[in-house]
Amino acid sequence: MPDDRLLSINQVTTRERWTLEQAIDGYARHGVAGIGTWSDSVRALGLQAAARRIREAGLAVTGHLVGGLLTDRDPAVRRTRIDDNRRVIEEAAELGARCVVTIAGGLPAGDRDLAGARARALDGLAELLPVARAAGVTLGLEPLHPMITAARSVLPTLELANDWFEALAPGAAPGEAVPGLGIVVDVYAVWWDPNLAREIARASGRICAFHVSDWLADTTDLRLDRGMMGDGVIDIPGIRGMVEAAGWQGMREVEIFSARDWWQRDPDEVVRTVRERYRTAV
Ligand code: ZN
């Protein structure tokens, strides 16, 4: 039975119609317990103001975005990205976020060297990990769906996320938690993977966020056409069972990028639907 106290919503789910302030108030009004936040919205409102308002609304911050995007070759761009990550880490600390949702970044324009892009992402993570640790923040490695490898993430599987985790924390025993480092399981990114059960088990004790939405059978966009839980093909309760067997007891964060459908709707209706589907399809 889904526990309402474990329901969080990523603000991207309502971001076309609600500002961060409206989302904080709206989620709290509907009895949602947590929020996932984005840097651009937090900066627009002001970090201190955002942190205060979220605290006063009684919401947990289940993740803060966007960390990572570390694949650029150009040293100046790369430096800018590292600096932005430092700022995102500071924000996450101030917000009390459970993790910074960290994605690898795609292939730079004109680049075909996938191995090089992966190496640069991993180097960047190694540079940021001590920064996160010093701030008491966890970098949550989030693999994304392989169809957006070029555009967004050269980290396309949970297996590779586990490999990177181990590379960043040499010497950690299997299943041992590592300060400052975690793994984000987003059902939309990993549901298709024949090795999913094995790799979730391998991430035992290391999962720092669990994201839900659904894969629409007739999807029209690989990034911005996520479905409401229950409208697509993902066995969400099955995957939730796997992450819970791997020790995850935290919140379930609903994260729906939906340019053609949910972003167009009245956000109160969206949040009401999220709550219903959380009970029946998560
Ligand atoms: Zn996600």
PDB file of N, CA and C in Angstrom, residues 97-162:
ATOM      1  N   ALA A  97      18.715  19.125   0.360  1.00  0.00           N
ATOM      2  CA  ALA A  97      18.311  18.123  -0.646  1.00  0.00           C
ATOM      3  C   ALA A  97      18.980  16.778  -0.355  1.00  0.00           C
ATOM      4  N   ARG A  98      18.232  15.722  -0.599  1.00  0.00           N
ATOM      5  CA  ARG A  98      18.768  14.373  -0.356  1.00  0.00           C
ATOM      6  C   ARG A  98      19.887  14.050  -1.330  1.00  0.00           C
ATOM      7  N   CYS A  99      19.856  14.655  -2.521  1.00  0.00           N
ATOM      8  CA  CYS A  99      20.949  14.445  -3.464  1.00  0.00           C
ATOM      9  C   CYS A  99      20.905  15.519  -4.544  1.00  0.00           C
ATOM     10  N   VAL A 100      22.030  15.656  -5.236  1.00  0.00           N
ATOM     11  CA  VAL A 100      22.055  16.391  -6.498  1.00  0.00           C
ATOM     12  C   VAL A 100      21.886  15.352  -7.601  1.00  0.00           C
ATOM     13  N   VAL A 101      20.827  15.480  -8.383  1.00  0.00           N
ATOM     14  CA  VAL A 101      20.617  14.548  -9.491  1.00  0.00           C
ATOM     15  C   VAL A 101      21.632  14.901 -10.572  1.00  0.00           C
ATOM     16  N   THR A 102      22.533  13.952 -10.834  1.00  0.00           N
ATOM     17  CA  THR A 102      23.726  14.233 -11.625  1.00  0.00           C
ATOM     18  C   THR A 102      23.716  13.389 -12.896  1.00  0.00           C
ATOM     19  N   ILE A 103      23.704  14.073 -14.029  1.00  0.00           N
ATOM     20  CA  ILE A 103      23.695  13.340 -15.298  1.00  0.00           C
ATOM     21  C   ILE A 103      24.986  13.615 -16.056  1.00  0.00           C
ATOM     22  N   ALA A 104      25.364  12.677 -16.904  1.00  0.00           N
ATOM     23  CA  ALA A 104      26.707  12.715 -17.469  1.00  0.00           C
ATOM     24  C   ALA A 104      26.910  13.869 -18.436  1.00  0.00           C
ATOM     25  N   GLY A 105      25.898  14.143 -19.253  1.00  0.00           N
ATOM     26  CA  GLY A 105      26.066  15.035 -20.403  1.00  0.00           C
ATOM     27  C   GLY A 105      26.157  14.187 -21.668  1.00  0.00           C
ATOM     28  N   GLY A 106      25.815  14.788 -22.800  1.00  0.00           N
ATOM     29  CA  GLY A 106      25.801  14.046 -24.065  1.00  0.00           C
ATOM     30  C   GLY A 106      27.118  14.149 -24.801  1.00  0.00           C
ATOM     31  N   LEU A 107      27.072  13.799 -26.076  1.00  0.00           N
ATOM     32  CA  LEU A 107      28.253  13.950 -26.923  1.00  0.00           C
ATOM     33  C   LEU A 107      28.339  15.401 -27.366  1.00  0.00           C
ATOM     34  N   PRO A 108      29.488  16.043 -27.210  1.00  0.00           N
ATOM     35  CA  PRO A 108      29.605  17.413 -27.717  1.00  0.00           C
ATOM     36  C   PRO A 108      29.318  17.439 -29.221  1.00  0.00           C
ATOM     37  N   ALA A 109      28.830  18.566 -29.709  1.00  0.00           N
ATOM     38  CA  ALA A 109      28.479  18.682 -31.129  1.00  0.00           C
ATOM     39  C   ALA A 109      29.666  18.294 -32.004  1.00  0.00           C
ATOM     40  N   GLY A 110      29.423  17.465 -32.987  1.00  0.00           N
ATOM     41  CA  GLY A 110      30.461  17.083 -33.933  1.00  0.00           C
ATOM     42  C   GLY A 110      31.399  15.996 -33.437  1.00  0.00           C
ATOM     43  N   ASP A 111      31.185  15.539 -32.223  1.00  0.00           N
ATOM     44  CA  ASP A 111      32.095  14.581 -31.590  1.00  0.00           C
ATOM     45  C   ASP A 111      31.574  13.159 -31.769  1.00  0.00           C
ATOM     46  N   ARG A 112      32.456  12.222 -32.079  1.00  0.00           N
ATOM     47  CA  ARG A 112      32.039  10.818 -32.167  1.00  0.00           C
ATOM     48  C   ARG A 112      32.780   9.946 -31.160  1.00  0.00           C
ATOM     49  N   ASP A 113      33.552  10.570 -30.302  1.00  0.00           N
ATOM     50  CA  ASP A 113      34.389   9.811 -29.372  1.00  0.00           C
ATOM     51  C   ASP A 113      33.631   9.577 -28.060  1.00  0.00           C
ATOM     52  N   LEU A 114      32.836   8.515 -28.070  1.00  0.00           N
ATOM     53  CA  LEU A 114      32.003   8.214 -26.908  1.00  0.00           C
ATOM     54  C   LEU A 114      32.851   7.859 -25.689  1.00  0.00           C
ATOM     55  N   ALA A 115      33.903   7.073 -25.918  1.00  0.00           N
ATOM     56  CA  ALA A 115      34.756   6.683 -24.793  1.00  0.00           C
ATOM     57  C   ALA A 115      35.402   7.924 -24.162  1.00  0.00           C
ATOM     58  N   GLY A 116      35.809   8.872 -25.012  1.00  0.00           N
ATOM     59  CA  GLY A 116      36.415  10.095 -24.488  1.00  0.00           C
ATOM     60  C   GLY A 116      35.421  10.904 -23.684  1.00  0.00           C
ATOM     61  N   ALA A 117      34.182  10.994 -24.176  1.00  0.00           N
ATOM     62  CA  ALA A 117      33.150  11.741 -23.451  1.00  0.00           C
ATOM     63  C   ALA A 117      32.889  11.096 -22.088  1.00  0.00           C
ATOM     64  N   ARG A 118      32.858   9.781 -22.078  1.00  0.00           N
ATOM     65  CA  ARG A 118      32.640   9.081 -20.790  1.00  0.00           C
ATOM     66  C   ARG A 118      33.809   9.330 -19.835  1.00  0.00           C
ATOM     67  N   ALA A 119      35.006   9.307 -20.359  1.00  0.00           N
ATOM     68  CA  ALA A 119      36.174   9.539 -19.501  1.00  0.00           C
ATOM     69  C   ALA A 119      36.145  10.948 -18.916  1.00  0.00           C
ATOM     70  N   ARG A 120      35.750  11.924 -19.741  1.00  0.00           N
ATOM     71  CA  ARG A 120      35.690  13.302 -19.223  1.00  0.00           C
ATOM     72  C   ARG A 120      34.609  13.442 -18.157  1.00  0.00           C
ATOM     73  N   ALA A 121      33.460  12.787 -18.362  1.00  0.00           N
ATOM     74  CA  ALA A 121      32.398  12.855 -17.351  1.00  0.00           C
ATOM     75  C   ALA A 121      32.877  12.261 -16.023  1.00  0.00           C
ATOM     76  N   LEU A 122      33.537  11.133 -16.125  1.00  0.00           N
ATOM     77  CA  LEU A 122      34.009  10.475 -14.906  1.00  0.00           C
ATOM     78  C   LEU A 122      35.079  11.315 -14.199  1.00  0.00           C
ATOM     79  N   ASP A 123      35.976  11.927 -14.981  1.00  0.00           N
ATOM     80  CA  ASP A 123      36.986  12.833 -14.398  1.00  0.00           C
ATOM     81  C   ASP A 123      36.318  13.987 -13.668  1.00  0.00           C
ATOM     82  N   GLY A 124      35.296  14.547 -14.287  1.00  0.00           N
ATOM     83  CA  GLY A 124      34.595  15.667 -13.657  1.00  0.00           C
ATOM     84  C   GLY A 124      33.936  15.240 -12.359  1.00  0.00           C
ATOM     85  N   LEU A 125      33.340  14.066 -12.357  1.00  0.00           N
ATOM     86  CA  LEU A 125      32.704  13.565 -11.132  1.00  0.00           C
ATOM     87  C   LEU A 125      33.742  13.367 -10.031  1.00  0.00           C
ATOM     88  N   ALA A 126      34.919  12.864 -10.419  1.00  0.00           N
ATOM     89  CA  ALA A 126      35.976  12.659  -9.425  1.00  0.00           C
ATOM     90  C   ALA A 126      36.412  13.996  -8.816  1.00  0.00           C
ATOM     91  N   GLU A 127      36.386  15.047  -9.641  1.00  0.00           N
ATOM     92  CA  GLU A 127      36.759  16.376  -9.133  1.00  0.00           C
ATOM     93  C   GLU A 127      35.677  16.917  -8.189  1.00  0.00           C
ATOM     94  N   LEU A 128      34.428  16.609  -8.495  1.00  0.00           N
ATOM     95  CA  LEU A 128      33.320  17.175  -7.710  1.00  0.00           C
ATOM     96  C   LEU A 128      33.013  16.392  -6.430  1.00  0.00           C
ATOM     97  N   LEU A 129      33.379  15.132  -6.407  1.00  0.00           N
ATOM     98  CA  LEU A 129      33.004  14.312  -5.257  1.00  0.00           C
ATOM     99  C   LEU A 129      33.506  14.870  -3.918  1.00  0.00           C
ATOM    100  N   PRO A 130      34.777  15.284  -3.834  1.00  0.00           N
ATOM    101  CA  PRO A 130      35.212  15.868  -2.553  1.00  0.00           C
ATOM    102  C   PRO A 130      34.485  17.165  -2.212  1.00  0.00           C
ATOM    103  N   VAL A 131      34.086  17.915  -3.232  1.00  0.00           N
ATOM    104  CA  VAL A 131      33.336  19.159  -3.006  1.00  0.00           C
ATOM    105  C   VAL A 131      31.979  18.812  -2.384  1.00  0.00           C
ATOM    106  N   ALA A 132      31.343  17.790  -2.949  1.00  0.00           N
ATOM    107  CA  ALA A 132      30.042  17.366  -2.424  1.00  0.00           C
ATOM    108  C   ALA A 132      30.185  16.859  -0.995  1.00  0.00           C
ATOM    109  N   ARG A 133      31.202  16.058  -0.774  1.00  0.00           N
ATOM    110  CA  ARG A 133      31.420  15.508   0.573  1.00  0.00           C
ATOM    111  C   ARG A 133      31.612  16.613   1.594  1.00  0.00           C
ATOM    112  N   ALA A 134      32.411  17.606   1.224  1.00  0.00           N
ATOM    113  CA  ALA A 134      32.687  18.703   2.153  1.00  0.00           C
ATOM    114  C   ALA A 134      31.414  19.466   2.482  1.00  0.00           C
ATOM    115  N   ALA A 135      30.477  19.486   1.543  1.00  0.00           N
ATOM    116  CA  ALA A 135      29.216  20.208   1.750  1.00  0.00           C
ATOM    117  C   ALA A 135      28.146  19.322   2.376  1.00  0.00           C
ATOM    118  N   GLY A 136      28.465  18.054   2.590  1.00  0.00           N
ATOM    119  CA  GLY A 136      27.476  17.140   3.139  1.00  0.00           C
ATOM    120  C   GLY A 136      26.377  16.796   2.135  1.00  0.00           C
ATOM    121  N   VAL A 137      26.722  16.833   0.858  1.00  0.00           N
ATOM    122  CA  VAL A 137      25.746  16.605  -0.214  1.00  0.00           C
ATOM    123  C   VAL A 137      26.112  15.315  -0.946  1.00  0.00           C
ATOM    124  N   THR A 138      25.095  14.624  -1.447  1.00  0.00           N
ATOM    125  CA  THR A 138      25.305  13.388  -2.193  1.00  0.00           C
ATOM    126  C   THR A 138      25.122  13.629  -3.692  1.00  0.00           C
ATOM    127  N   LEU A 139      26.111  13.236  -4.492  1.00  0.00           N
ATOM    128  CA  LEU A 139      25.955  13.264  -5.954  1.00  0.00           C
ATOM    129  C   LEU A 139      25.250  11.971  -6.364  1.00  0.00           C
ATOM    130  N   GLY A 140      24.059  12.106  -6.915  1.00  0.00           N
ATOM    131  CA  GLY A 140      23.302  10.931  -7.327  1.00  0.00           C
ATOM    132  C   GLY A 140      23.481  10.682  -8.815  1.00  0.00           C
ATOM    133  N   LEU A 141      24.190   9.630  -9.158  1.00  0.00           N
ATOM    134  CA  LEU A 141      24.425   9.319 -10.572  1.00  0.00           C
ATOM    135  C   LEU A 141      23.142   8.765 -11.176  1.00  0.00           C
ATOM    136  N   GLU A 142      22.613   9.481 -12.172  1.00  0.00           N
ATOM    137  CA  GLU A 142      21.366   9.043 -12.791  1.00  0.00           C
ATOM    138  C   GLU A 142      21.614   8.650 -14.248  1.00  0.00           C
ATOM    139  N   PRO A 143      21.579   7.343 -14.538  1.00  0.00           N
ATOM    140  CA  PRO A 143      21.635   6.968 -15.950  1.00  0.00           C
ATOM    141  C   PRO A 143      20.356   7.413 -16.633  1.00  0.00           C
ATOM    142  N   LEU A 144      20.475   7.776 -17.909  1.00  0.00           N
ATOM    143  CA  LEU A 144      19.281   8.131 -18.686  1.00  0.00           C
ATOM    144  C   LEU A 144      19.099   7.126 -19.819  1.00  0.00           C
ATOM    145  N   HIS A 145      17.938   7.177 -20.447  1.00  0.00           N
ATOM    146  CA  HIS A 145      17.612   6.198 -21.485  1.00  0.00           C
ATOM    147  C   HIS A 145      18.623   6.262 -22.641  1.00  0.00           C
ATOM    148  N   PRO A 146      19.050   5.098 -23.162  1.00  0.00           N
ATOM    149  CA  PRO A 146      20.081   5.097 -24.211  1.00  0.00           C
ATOM    150  C   PRO A 146      19.712   5.881 -25.466  1.00  0.00           C
ATOM    151  N   MET A 147      18.412   6.084 -25.722  1.00  0.00           N
ATOM    152  CA  MET A 147      18.052   6.852 -26.920  1.00  0.00           C
ATOM    153  C   MET A 147      18.481   8.314 -26.815  1.00  0.00           C
ATOM    154  N   ILE A 148      18.797   8.799 -25.618  1.00  0.00           N
ATOM    155  CA  ILE A 148      19.263  10.182 -25.516  1.00  0.00           C
ATOM    156  C   ILE A 148      20.751  10.266 -25.150  1.00  0.00           C
ATOM    157  N   THR A 149      21.467   9.227 -25.518  1.00  0.00           N
ATOM    158  CA  THR A 149      22.916   9.216 -25.275  1.00  0.00           C
ATOM    159  C   THR A 149      23.598  10.420 -25.925  1.00  0.00           C
ATOM    160  N   ALA A 150      23.290  10.694 -27.180  1.00  0.00           N
ATOM    161  CA  ALA A 150      23.961  11.800 -27.869  1.00  0.00           C
ATOM    162  C   ALA A 150      23.550  13.142 -27.280  1.00  0.00           C
ATOM    163  N   ALA A 151      22.275  13.292 -26.992  1.00  0.00           N
ATOM    164  CA  ALA A 151      21.761  14.599 -26.596  1.00  0.00           C
ATOM    165  C   ALA A 151      22.048  14.938 -25.139  1.00  0.00           C
ATOM    166  N   ARG A 152      22.060  13.925 -24.282  1.00  0.00           N
ATOM    167  CA  ARG A 152      21.947  14.278 -22.867  1.00  0.00           C
ATOM    168  C   ARG A 152      22.855  13.484 -21.922  1.00  0.00           C
ATOM    169  N   SER A 153      23.052  12.197 -22.231  1.00  0.00           N
ATOM    170  CA  SER A 153      23.766  11.391 -21.239  1.00  0.00           C
ATOM    171  C   SER A 153      24.506  10.226 -21.855  1.00  0.00           C
ATOM    172  N   VAL A 154      25.821  10.258 -21.751  1.00  0.00           N
ATOM    173  CA  VAL A 154      26.622   9.133 -22.210  1.00  0.00           C
ATOM    174  C   VAL A 154      26.663   8.017 -21.156  1.00  0.00           C
ATOM    175  N   LEU A 155      25.857   8.190 -20.112  1.00  0.00           N
ATOM    176  CA  LEU A 155      25.694   7.145 -19.079  1.00  0.00           C
ATOM    177  C   LEU A 155      24.301   6.534 -19.264  1.00  0.00           C
ATOM    178  N   PRO A 156      24.198   5.446 -20.055  1.00  0.00           N
ATOM    179  CA  PRO A 156      22.879   4.960 -20.464  1.00  0.00           C
ATOM    180  C   PRO A 156      22.358   3.741 -19.704  1.00  0.00           C
ATOM    181  N   THR A 157      23.132   3.178 -18.811  1.00  0.00           N
ATOM    182  CA  THR A 157      22.629   1.995 -18.093  1.00  0.00           C
ATOM    183  C   THR A 157      22.990   2.069 -16.610  1.00  0.00           C
ATOM    184  N   LEU A 158      22.185   1.346 -15.839  1.00  0.00           N
ATOM    185  CA  LEU A 158      22.485   1.230 -14.414  1.00  0.00           C
ATOM    186  C   LEU A 158      23.792   0.457 -14.200  1.00  0.00           C
ATOM    187  N   GLU A 159      24.080  -0.461 -15.107  1.00  0.00           N
ATOM    188  CA  GLU A 159      25.336  -1.211 -14.997  1.00  0.00           C
ATOM    189  C   GLU A 159      26.533  -0.259 -15.053  1.00  0.00           C
ATOM    190  N   LEU A 160      26.501   0.674 -16.020  1.00  0.00           N
ATOM    191  CA  LEU A 160      27.613   1.613 -16.126  1.00  0.00           C
ATOM    192  C   LEU A 160      27.623   2.581 -14.934  1.00  0.00           C
ATOM    193  N   ALA A 161      26.447   2.948 -14.440  1.00  0.00           N
ATOM    194  CA  ALA A 161      26.396   3.800 -13.234  1.00  0.00           C
ATOM    195  C   ALA A 161      27.047   3.083 -12.052  1.00  0.00           C
ATOM    196  N   ASN A 162      26.773   1.794 -11.922  1.00  0.00           N
ATOM    197  CA  ASN A 162      27.420   1.023 -10.847  1.00  0.00           C
ATOM    198  C   ASN A 162      28.929   0.940 -11.063  1.00  0.00           C
TER     199      ASN A 162
END
